[in-house]
PDB file of C-alpha atoms in Angstrom:
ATOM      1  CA  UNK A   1       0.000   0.000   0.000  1.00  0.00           C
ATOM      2  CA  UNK A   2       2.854   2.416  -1.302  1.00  0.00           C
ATOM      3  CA  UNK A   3       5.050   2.323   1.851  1.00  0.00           C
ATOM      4  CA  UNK A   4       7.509   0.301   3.836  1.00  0.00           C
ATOM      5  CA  UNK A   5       6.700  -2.449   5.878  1.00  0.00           C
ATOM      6  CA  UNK A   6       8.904  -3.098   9.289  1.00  0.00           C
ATOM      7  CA  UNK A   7       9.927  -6.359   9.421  1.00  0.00           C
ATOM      8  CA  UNK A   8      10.949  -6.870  13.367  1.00  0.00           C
ATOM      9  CA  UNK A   9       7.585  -5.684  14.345  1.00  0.00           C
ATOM     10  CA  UNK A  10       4.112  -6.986  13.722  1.00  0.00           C
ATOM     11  CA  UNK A  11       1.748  -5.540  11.747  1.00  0.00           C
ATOM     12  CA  UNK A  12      -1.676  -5.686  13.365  1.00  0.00           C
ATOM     13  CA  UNK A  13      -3.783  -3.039  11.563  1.00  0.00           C
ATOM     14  CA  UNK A  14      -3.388  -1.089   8.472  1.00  0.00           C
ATOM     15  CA  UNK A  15      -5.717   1.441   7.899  1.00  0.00           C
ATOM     16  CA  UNK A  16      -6.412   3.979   5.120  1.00  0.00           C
ATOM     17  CA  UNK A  17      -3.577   6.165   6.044  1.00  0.00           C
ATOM     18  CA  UNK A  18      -1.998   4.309   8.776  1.00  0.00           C
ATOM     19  CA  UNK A  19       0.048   1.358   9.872  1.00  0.00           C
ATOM     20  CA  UNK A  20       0.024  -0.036  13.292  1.00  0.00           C
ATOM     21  CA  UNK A  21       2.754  -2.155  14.998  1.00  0.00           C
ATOM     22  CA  UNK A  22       2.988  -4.180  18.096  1.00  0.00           C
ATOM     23  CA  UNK A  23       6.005  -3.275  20.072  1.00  0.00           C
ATOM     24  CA  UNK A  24       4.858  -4.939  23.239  1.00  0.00           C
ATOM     25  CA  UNK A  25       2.089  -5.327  26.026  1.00  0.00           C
ATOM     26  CA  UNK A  26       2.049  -1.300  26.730  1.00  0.00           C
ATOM     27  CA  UNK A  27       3.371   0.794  23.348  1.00  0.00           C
ATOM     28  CA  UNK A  28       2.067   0.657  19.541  1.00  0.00           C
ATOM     29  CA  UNK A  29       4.155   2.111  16.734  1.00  0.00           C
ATOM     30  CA  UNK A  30       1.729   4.276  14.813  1.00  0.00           C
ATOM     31  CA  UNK A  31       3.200   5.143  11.191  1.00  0.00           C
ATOM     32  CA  UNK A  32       1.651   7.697   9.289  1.00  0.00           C
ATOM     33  CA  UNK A  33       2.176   7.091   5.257  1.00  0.00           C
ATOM     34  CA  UNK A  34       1.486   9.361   2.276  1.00  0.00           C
ATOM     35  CA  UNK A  35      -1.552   7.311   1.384  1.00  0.00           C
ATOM     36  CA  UNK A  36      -4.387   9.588   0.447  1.00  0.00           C
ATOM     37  CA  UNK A  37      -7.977   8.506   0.774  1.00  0.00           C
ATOM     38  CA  UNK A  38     -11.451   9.887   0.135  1.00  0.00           C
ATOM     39  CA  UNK A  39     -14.878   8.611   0.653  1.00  0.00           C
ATOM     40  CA  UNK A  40     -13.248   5.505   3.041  1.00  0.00           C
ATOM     41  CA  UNK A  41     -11.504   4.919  -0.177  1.00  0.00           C
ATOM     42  CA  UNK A  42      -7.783   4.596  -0.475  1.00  0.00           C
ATOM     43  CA  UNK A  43      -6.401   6.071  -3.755  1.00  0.00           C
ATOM     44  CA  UNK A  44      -3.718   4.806  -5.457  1.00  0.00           C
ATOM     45  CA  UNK A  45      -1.454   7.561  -5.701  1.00  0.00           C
ATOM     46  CA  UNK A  46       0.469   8.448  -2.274  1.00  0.00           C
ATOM     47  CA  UNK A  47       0.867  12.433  -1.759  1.00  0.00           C
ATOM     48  CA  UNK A  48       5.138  12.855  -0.458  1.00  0.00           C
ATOM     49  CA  UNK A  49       5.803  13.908   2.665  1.00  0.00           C
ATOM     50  CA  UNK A  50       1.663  14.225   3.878  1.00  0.00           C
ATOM     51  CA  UNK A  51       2.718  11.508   6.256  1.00  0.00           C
ATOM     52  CA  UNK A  52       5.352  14.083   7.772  1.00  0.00           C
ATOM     53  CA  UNK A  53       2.842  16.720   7.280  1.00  0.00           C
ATOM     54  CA  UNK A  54      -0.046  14.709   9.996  1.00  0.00           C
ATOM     55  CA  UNK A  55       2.521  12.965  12.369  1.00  0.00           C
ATOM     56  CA  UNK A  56       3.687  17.290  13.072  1.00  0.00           C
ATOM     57  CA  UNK A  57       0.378  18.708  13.154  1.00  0.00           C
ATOM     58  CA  UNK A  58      -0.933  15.483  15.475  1.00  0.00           C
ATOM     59  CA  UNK A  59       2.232  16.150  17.983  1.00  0.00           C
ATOM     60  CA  UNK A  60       1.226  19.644  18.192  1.00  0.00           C
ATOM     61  CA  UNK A  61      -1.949  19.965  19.040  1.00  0.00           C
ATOM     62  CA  UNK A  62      -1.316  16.742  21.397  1.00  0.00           C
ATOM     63  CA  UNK A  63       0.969  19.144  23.165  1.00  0.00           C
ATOM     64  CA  UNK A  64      -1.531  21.811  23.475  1.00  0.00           C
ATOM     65  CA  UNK A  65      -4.214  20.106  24.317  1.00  0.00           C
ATOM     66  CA  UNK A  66      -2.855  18.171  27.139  1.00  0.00           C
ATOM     67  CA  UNK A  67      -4.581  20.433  29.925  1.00  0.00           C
ATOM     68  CA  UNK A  68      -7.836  18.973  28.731  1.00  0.00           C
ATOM     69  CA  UNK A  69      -7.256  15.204  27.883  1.00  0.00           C
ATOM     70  CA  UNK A  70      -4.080  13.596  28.399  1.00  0.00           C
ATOM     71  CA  UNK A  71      -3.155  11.332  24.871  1.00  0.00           C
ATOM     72  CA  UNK A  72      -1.564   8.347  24.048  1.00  0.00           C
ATOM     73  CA  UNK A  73       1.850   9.606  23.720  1.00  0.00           C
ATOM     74  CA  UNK A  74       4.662   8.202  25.530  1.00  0.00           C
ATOM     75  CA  UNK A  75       8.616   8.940  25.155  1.00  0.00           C
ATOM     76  CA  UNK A  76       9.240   5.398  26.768  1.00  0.00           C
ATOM     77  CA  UNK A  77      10.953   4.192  24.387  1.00  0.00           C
ATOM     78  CA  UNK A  78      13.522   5.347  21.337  1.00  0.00           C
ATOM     79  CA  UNK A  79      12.472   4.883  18.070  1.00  0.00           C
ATOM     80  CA  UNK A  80      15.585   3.699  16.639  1.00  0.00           C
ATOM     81  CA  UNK A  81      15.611   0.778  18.808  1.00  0.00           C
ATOM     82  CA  UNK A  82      12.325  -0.355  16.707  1.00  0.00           C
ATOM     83  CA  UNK A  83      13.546  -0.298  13.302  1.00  0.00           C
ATOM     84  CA  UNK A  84      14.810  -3.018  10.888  1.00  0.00           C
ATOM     85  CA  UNK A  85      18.319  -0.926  10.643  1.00  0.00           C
ATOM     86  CA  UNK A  86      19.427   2.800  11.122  1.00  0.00           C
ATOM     87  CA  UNK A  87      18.958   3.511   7.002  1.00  0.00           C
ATOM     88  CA  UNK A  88      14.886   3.388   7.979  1.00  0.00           C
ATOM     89  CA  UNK A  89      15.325   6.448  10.302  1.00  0.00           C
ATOM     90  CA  UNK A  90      15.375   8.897   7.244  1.00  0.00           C
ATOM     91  CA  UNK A  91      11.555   7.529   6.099  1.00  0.00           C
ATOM     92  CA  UNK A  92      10.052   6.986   9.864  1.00  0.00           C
ATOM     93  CA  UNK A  93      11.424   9.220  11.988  1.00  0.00           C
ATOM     94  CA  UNK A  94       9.307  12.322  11.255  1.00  0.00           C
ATOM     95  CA  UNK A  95       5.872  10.312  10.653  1.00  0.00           C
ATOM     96  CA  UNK A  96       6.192   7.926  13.448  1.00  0.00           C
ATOM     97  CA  UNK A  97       4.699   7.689  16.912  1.00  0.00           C
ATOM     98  CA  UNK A  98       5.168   5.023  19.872  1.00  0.00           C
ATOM     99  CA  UNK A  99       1.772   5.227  22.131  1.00  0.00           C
ATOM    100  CA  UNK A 100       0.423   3.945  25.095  1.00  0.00           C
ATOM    101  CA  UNK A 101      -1.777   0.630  23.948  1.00  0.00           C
ATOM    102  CA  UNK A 102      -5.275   1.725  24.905  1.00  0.00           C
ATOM    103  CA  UNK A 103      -8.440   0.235  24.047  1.00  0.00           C
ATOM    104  CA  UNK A 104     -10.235   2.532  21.244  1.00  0.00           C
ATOM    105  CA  UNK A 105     -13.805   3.346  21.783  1.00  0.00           C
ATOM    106  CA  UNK A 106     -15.477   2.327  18.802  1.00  0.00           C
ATOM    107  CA  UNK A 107     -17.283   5.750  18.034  1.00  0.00           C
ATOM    108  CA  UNK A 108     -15.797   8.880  15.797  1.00  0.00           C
ATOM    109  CA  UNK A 109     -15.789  11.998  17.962  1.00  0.00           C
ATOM    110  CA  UNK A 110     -17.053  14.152  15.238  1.00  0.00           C
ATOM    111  CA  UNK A 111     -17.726  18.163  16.459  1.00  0.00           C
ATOM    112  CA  UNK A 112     -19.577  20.186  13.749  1.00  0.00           C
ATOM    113  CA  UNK A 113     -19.102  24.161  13.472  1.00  0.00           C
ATOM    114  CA  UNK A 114     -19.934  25.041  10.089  1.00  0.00           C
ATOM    115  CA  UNK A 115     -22.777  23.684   7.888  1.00  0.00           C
ATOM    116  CA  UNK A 116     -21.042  21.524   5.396  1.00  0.00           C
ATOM    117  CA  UNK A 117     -20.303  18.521   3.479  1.00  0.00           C
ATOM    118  CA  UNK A 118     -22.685  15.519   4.555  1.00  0.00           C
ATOM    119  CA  UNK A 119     -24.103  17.839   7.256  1.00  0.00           C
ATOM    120  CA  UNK A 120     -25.237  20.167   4.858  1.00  0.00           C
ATOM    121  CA  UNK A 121     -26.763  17.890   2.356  1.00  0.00           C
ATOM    122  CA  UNK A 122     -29.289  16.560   5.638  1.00  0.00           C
ATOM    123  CA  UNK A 123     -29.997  20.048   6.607  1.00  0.00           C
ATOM    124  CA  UNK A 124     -31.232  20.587   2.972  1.00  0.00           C
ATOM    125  CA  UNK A 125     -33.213  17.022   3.212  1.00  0.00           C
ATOM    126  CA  UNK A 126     -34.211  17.702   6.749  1.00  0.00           C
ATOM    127  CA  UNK A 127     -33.919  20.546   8.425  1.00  0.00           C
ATOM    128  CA  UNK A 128     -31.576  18.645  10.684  1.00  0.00           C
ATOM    129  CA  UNK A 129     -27.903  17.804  11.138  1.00  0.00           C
ATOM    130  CA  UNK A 130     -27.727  14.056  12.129  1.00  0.00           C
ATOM    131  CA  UNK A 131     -31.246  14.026  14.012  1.00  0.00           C
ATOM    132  CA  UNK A 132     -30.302  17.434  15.584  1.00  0.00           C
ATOM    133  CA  UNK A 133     -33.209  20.141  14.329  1.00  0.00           C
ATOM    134  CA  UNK A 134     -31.803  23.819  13.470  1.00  0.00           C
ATOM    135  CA  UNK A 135     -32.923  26.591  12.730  1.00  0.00           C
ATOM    136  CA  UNK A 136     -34.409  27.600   9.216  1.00  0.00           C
ATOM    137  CA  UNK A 137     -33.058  29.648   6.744  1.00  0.00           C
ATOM    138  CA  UNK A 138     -29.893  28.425   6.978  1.00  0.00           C
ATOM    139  CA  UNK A 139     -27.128  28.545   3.979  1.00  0.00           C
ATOM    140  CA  UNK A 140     -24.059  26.544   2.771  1.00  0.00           C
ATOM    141  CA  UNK A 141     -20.967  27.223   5.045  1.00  0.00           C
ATOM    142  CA  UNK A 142     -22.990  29.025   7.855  1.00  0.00           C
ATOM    143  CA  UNK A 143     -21.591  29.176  11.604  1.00  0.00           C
ATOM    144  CA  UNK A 144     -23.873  27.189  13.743  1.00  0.00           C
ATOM    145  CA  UNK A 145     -25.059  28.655  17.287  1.00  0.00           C
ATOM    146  CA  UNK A 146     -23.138  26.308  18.984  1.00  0.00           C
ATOM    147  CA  UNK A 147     -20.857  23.236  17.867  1.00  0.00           C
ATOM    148  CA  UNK A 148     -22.867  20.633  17.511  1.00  0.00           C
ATOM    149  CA  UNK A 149     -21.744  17.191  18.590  1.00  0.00           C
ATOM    150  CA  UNK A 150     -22.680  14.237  15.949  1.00  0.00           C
ATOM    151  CA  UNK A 151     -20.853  11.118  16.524  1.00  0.00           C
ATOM    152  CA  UNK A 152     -20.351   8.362  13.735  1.00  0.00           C
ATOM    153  CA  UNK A 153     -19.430   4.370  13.606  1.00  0.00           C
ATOM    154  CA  UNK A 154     -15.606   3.986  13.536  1.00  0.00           C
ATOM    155  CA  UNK A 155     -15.690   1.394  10.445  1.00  0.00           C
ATOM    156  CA  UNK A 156     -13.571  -0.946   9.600  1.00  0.00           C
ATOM    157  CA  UNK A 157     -11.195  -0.624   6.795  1.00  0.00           C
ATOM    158  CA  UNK A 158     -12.815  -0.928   3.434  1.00  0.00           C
ATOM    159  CA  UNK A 159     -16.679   0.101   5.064  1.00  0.00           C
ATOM    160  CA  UNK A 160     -17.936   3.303   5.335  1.00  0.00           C
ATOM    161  CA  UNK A 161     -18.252   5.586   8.981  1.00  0.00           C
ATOM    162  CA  UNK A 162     -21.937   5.422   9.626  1.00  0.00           C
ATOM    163  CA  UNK A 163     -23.481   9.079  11.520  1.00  0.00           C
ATOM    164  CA  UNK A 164     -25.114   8.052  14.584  1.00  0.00           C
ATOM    165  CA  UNK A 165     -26.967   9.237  17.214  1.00  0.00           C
ATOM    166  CA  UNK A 166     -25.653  10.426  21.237  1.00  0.00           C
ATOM    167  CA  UNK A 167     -28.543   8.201  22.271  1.00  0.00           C
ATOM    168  CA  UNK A 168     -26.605   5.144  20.337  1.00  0.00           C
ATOM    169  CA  UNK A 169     -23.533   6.198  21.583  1.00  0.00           C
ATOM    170  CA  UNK A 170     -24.800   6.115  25.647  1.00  0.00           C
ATOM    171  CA  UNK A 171     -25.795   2.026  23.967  1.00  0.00           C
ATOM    172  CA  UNK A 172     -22.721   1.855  23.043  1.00  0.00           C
ATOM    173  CA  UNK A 173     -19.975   2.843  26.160  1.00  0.00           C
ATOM    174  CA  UNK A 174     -22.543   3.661  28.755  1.00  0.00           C
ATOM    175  CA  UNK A 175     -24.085   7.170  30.045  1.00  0.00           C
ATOM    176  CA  UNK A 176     -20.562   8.225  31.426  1.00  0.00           C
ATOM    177  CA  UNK A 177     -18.239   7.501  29.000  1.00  0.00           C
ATOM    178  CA  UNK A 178     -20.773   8.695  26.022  1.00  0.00           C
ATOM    179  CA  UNK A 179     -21.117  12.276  28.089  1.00  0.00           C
ATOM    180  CA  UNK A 180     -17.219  12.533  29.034  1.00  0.00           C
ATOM    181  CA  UNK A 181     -16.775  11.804  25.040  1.00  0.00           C
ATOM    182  CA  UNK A 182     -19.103  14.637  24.067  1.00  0.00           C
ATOM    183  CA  UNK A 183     -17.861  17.206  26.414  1.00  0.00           C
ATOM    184  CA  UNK A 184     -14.149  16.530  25.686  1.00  0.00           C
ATOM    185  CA  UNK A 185     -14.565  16.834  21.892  1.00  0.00           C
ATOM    186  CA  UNK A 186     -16.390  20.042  22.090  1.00  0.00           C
ATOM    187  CA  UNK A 187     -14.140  21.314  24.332  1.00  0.00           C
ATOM    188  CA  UNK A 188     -11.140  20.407  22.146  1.00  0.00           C
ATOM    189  CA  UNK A 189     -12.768  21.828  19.079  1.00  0.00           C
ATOM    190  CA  UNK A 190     -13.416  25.229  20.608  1.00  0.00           C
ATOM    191  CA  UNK A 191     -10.028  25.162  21.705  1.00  0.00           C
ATOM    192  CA  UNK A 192      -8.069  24.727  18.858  1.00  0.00           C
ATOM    193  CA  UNK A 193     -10.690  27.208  16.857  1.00  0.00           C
ATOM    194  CA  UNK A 194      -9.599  29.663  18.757  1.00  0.00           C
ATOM    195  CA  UNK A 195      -6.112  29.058  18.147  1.00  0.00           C
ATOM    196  CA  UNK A 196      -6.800  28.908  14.914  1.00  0.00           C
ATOM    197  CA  UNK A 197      -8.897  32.063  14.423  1.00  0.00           C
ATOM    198  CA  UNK A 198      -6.000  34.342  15.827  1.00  0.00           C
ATOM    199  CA  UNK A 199      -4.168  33.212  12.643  1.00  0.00           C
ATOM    200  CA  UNK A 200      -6.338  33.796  10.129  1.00  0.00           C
ATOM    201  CA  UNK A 201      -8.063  29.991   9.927  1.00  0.00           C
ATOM    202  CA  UNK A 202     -11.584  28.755  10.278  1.00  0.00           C
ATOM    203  CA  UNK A 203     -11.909  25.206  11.559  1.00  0.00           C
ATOM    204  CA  UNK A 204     -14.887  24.574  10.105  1.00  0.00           C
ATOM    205  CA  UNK A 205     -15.552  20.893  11.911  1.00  0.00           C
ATOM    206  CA  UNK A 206     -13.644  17.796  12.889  1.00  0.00           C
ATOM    207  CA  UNK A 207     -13.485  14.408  14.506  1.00  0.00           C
ATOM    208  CA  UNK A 208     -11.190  12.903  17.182  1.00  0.00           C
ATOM    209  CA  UNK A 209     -10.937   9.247  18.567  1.00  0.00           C
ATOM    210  CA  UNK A 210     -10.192   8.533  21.972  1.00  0.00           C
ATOM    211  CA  UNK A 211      -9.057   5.460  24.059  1.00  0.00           C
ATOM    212  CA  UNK A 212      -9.283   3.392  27.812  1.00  0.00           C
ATOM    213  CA  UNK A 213      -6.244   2.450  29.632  1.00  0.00           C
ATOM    214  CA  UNK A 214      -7.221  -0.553  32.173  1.00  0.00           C
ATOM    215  CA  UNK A 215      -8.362   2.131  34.600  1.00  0.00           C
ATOM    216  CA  UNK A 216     -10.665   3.210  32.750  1.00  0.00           C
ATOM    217  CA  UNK A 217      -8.968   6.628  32.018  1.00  0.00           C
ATOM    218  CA  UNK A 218      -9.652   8.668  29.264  1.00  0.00           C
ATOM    219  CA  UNK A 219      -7.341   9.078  26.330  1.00  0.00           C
ATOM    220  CA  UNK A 220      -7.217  10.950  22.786  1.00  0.00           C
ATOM    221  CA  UNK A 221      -5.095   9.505  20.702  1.00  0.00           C
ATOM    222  CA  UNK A 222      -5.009   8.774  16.667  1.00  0.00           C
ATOM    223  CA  UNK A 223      -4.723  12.327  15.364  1.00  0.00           C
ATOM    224  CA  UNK A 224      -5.905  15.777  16.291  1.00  0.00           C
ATOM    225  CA  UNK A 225      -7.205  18.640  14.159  1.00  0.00           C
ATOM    226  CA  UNK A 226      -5.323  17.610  10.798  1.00  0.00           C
ATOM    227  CA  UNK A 227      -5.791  18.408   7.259  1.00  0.00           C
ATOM    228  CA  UNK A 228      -7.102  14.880   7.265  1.00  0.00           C
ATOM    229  CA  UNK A 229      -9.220  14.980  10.048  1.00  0.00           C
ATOM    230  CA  UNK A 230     -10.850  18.586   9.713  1.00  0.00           C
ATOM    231  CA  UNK A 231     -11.915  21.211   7.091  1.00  0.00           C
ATOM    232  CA  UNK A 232      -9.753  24.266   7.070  1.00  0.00           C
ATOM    233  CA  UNK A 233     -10.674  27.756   5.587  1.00  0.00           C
ATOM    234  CA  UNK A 234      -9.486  31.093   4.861  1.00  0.00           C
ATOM    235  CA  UNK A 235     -10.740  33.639   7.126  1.00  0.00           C
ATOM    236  CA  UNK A 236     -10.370  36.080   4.311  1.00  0.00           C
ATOM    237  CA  UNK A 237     -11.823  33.693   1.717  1.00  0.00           C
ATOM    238  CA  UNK A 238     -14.652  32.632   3.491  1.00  0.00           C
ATOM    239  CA  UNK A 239     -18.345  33.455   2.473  1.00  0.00           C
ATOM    240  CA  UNK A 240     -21.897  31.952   3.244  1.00  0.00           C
ATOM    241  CA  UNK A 241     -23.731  29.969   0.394  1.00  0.00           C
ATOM    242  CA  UNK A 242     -20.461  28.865  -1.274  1.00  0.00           C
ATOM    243  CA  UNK A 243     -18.001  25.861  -0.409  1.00  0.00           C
ATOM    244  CA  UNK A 244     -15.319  27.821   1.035  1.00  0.00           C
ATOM    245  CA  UNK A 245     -11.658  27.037  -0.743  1.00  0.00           C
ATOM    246  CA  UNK A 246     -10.122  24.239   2.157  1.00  0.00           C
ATOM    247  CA  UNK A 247      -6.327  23.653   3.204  1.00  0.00           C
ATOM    248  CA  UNK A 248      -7.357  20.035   3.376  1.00  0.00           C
ATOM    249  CA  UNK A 249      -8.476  17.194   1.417  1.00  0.00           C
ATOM    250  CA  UNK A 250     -11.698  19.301   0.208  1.00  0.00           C
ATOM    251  CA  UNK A 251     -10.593  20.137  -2.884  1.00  0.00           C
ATOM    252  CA  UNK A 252     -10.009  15.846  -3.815  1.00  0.00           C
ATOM    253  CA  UNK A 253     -13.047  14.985  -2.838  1.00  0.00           C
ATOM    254  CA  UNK A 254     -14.734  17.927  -4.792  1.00  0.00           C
ATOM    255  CA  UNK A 255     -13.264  16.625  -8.061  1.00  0.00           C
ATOM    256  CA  UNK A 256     -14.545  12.796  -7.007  1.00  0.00           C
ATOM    257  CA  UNK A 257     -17.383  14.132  -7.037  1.00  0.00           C
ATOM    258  CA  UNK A 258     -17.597  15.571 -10.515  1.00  0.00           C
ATOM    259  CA  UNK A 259     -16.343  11.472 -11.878  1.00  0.00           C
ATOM    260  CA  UNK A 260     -18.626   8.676 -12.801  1.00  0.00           C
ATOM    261  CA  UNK A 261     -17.304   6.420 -10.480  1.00  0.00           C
ATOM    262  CA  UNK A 262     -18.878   3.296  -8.037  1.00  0.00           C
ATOM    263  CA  UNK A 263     -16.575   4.493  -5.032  1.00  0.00           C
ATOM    264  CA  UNK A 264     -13.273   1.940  -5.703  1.00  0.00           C
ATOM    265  CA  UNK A 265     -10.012   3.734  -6.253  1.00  0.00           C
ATOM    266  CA  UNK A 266      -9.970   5.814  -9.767  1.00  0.00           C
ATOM    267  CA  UNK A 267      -7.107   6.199 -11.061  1.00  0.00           C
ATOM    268  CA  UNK A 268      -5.745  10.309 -10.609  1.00  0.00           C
ATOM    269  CA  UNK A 269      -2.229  11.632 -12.575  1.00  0.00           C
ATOM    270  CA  UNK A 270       0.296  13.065 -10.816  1.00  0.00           C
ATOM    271  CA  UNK A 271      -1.470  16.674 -11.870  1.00  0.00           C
ATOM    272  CA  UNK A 272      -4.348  16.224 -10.148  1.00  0.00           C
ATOM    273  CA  UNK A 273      -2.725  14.481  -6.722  1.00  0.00           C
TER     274      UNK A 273
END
């Protein structure tokens, strides 16, 4: 799947973007490739260097976000020590994390600020975003109220996320856990919007994924507020009733949309990647 596989470590997931190792009872290797995918579709053309690009933006806004929710990272261990030899340092040094092993909840954190993408297409069909009713008269890109919190199936690889209710997700983890979840997110989203705004960028809505130690603690881990992850605009560029231009995967998934294709992997030139 266009990048290197480890050898002296196990592979137990691959995802659409990233690979997953076993180091031992307590720590993961998480490696973030260039793979690009759209749709829950991997596409067969990696993007250089976006695997750098995540792994910086997820350690960052770990960092700051670590007065709210503590995360899976961990400097237990030296990365070097994992690898097949010292030449594989170049390739995973900069897109690599070792994590705490936690037990992922098996919901998508997803925080809504903007009415967009899927949420705007069931506004225009309902009058609601995910079961949650708002107000009329709305347009394409406007701010919501509040954030609004609208949690989805974590699928696996090859299926598509499914939007699901809070209600489902109190089925799912229990009362607690479900509320904790909610409140985090929220809380994490209107933090790094704020960040964000003071430098000129709308975060227009995202989704995190969080984890249990054996306590029972909370943890986020995965990634946080990437280009992957979230929709990113222009505070200059941004208007109501258009799609606003995105510094994120937008702009692929606008031109997918314009193909005749059945949702497997077309085949995109270098020009368009």
């Amino acid at each position: 799947m266009n990048s290197p596989v480890l050898q002296n470590l196990e592979l137990i997931g691959q995802g659409k973007v990233r690979d997953i190792y076993a180091v031992d009872n307590d720590h993961l290797l998480i490696v973030t490739t260039d793979r690009m995918s759209a749709f829950d579709v991997v596409l067969p053309n990696p993007i250089p260097g976006k695997g750098e690009v995540l792994t910086e933006l997820s350690e960052f806004w770990f960092s700051k976000t670590a007065a709210i929710v503590d995360n899976h990272l961990t400097d237990d261990l030296n990365l070097v020590d994992l690898l097949d030899s010292a030449d594989q340092l170049d390739y995973f040094q900069k897109r690599s994390m070792i994590v705490k092993r936690l037990k992922p909840l098996p919901i998508e954190a997803v925080v809504r600020g903007y009415l967009i993408g899927s949420g705007w297409k069931d506004y225009q069909a309902t009058g609601a975003v995910c079961g949650i009713e708002l107000q009329q008269g709305l347009e394409m890109a406007s701010q919501l109220p509040e954030p609004i919190y609208t949690p989805a199936t974590k699928a696996e690889f090859g299926e598509h996320d499914e939007n699901i209710s809070y209600e489902e997700t109190i089925n799912l983890i229990g009362e607690e856990l479900a509320s904790k979840v909610r409140d985090t997110a929220i809380e994490i989203y209107n933090f790094g919007v704020n960040h964000a705004k003071e430098r000129g960028i709308i975060i227009a809505d995202t989704k995190f994924e969080f984890g249990l130690d054996n306590d029972g603690n909370l943890f986020l881990i995965d990634e946080v507020l990437t280009p992957d992850s979230s929709r990113f605009w222009s505070i200059e560029e941004y208007k109501v009733g258009i799609s606003p231009p995105s510094f994120d995967k937008q702009y692929l998934r606008d031109y997918l949309e314009t193909l005749d294709w059945d949702k497997t992997a077309p085949v995109l030139s270098c020009q368009r990647m």
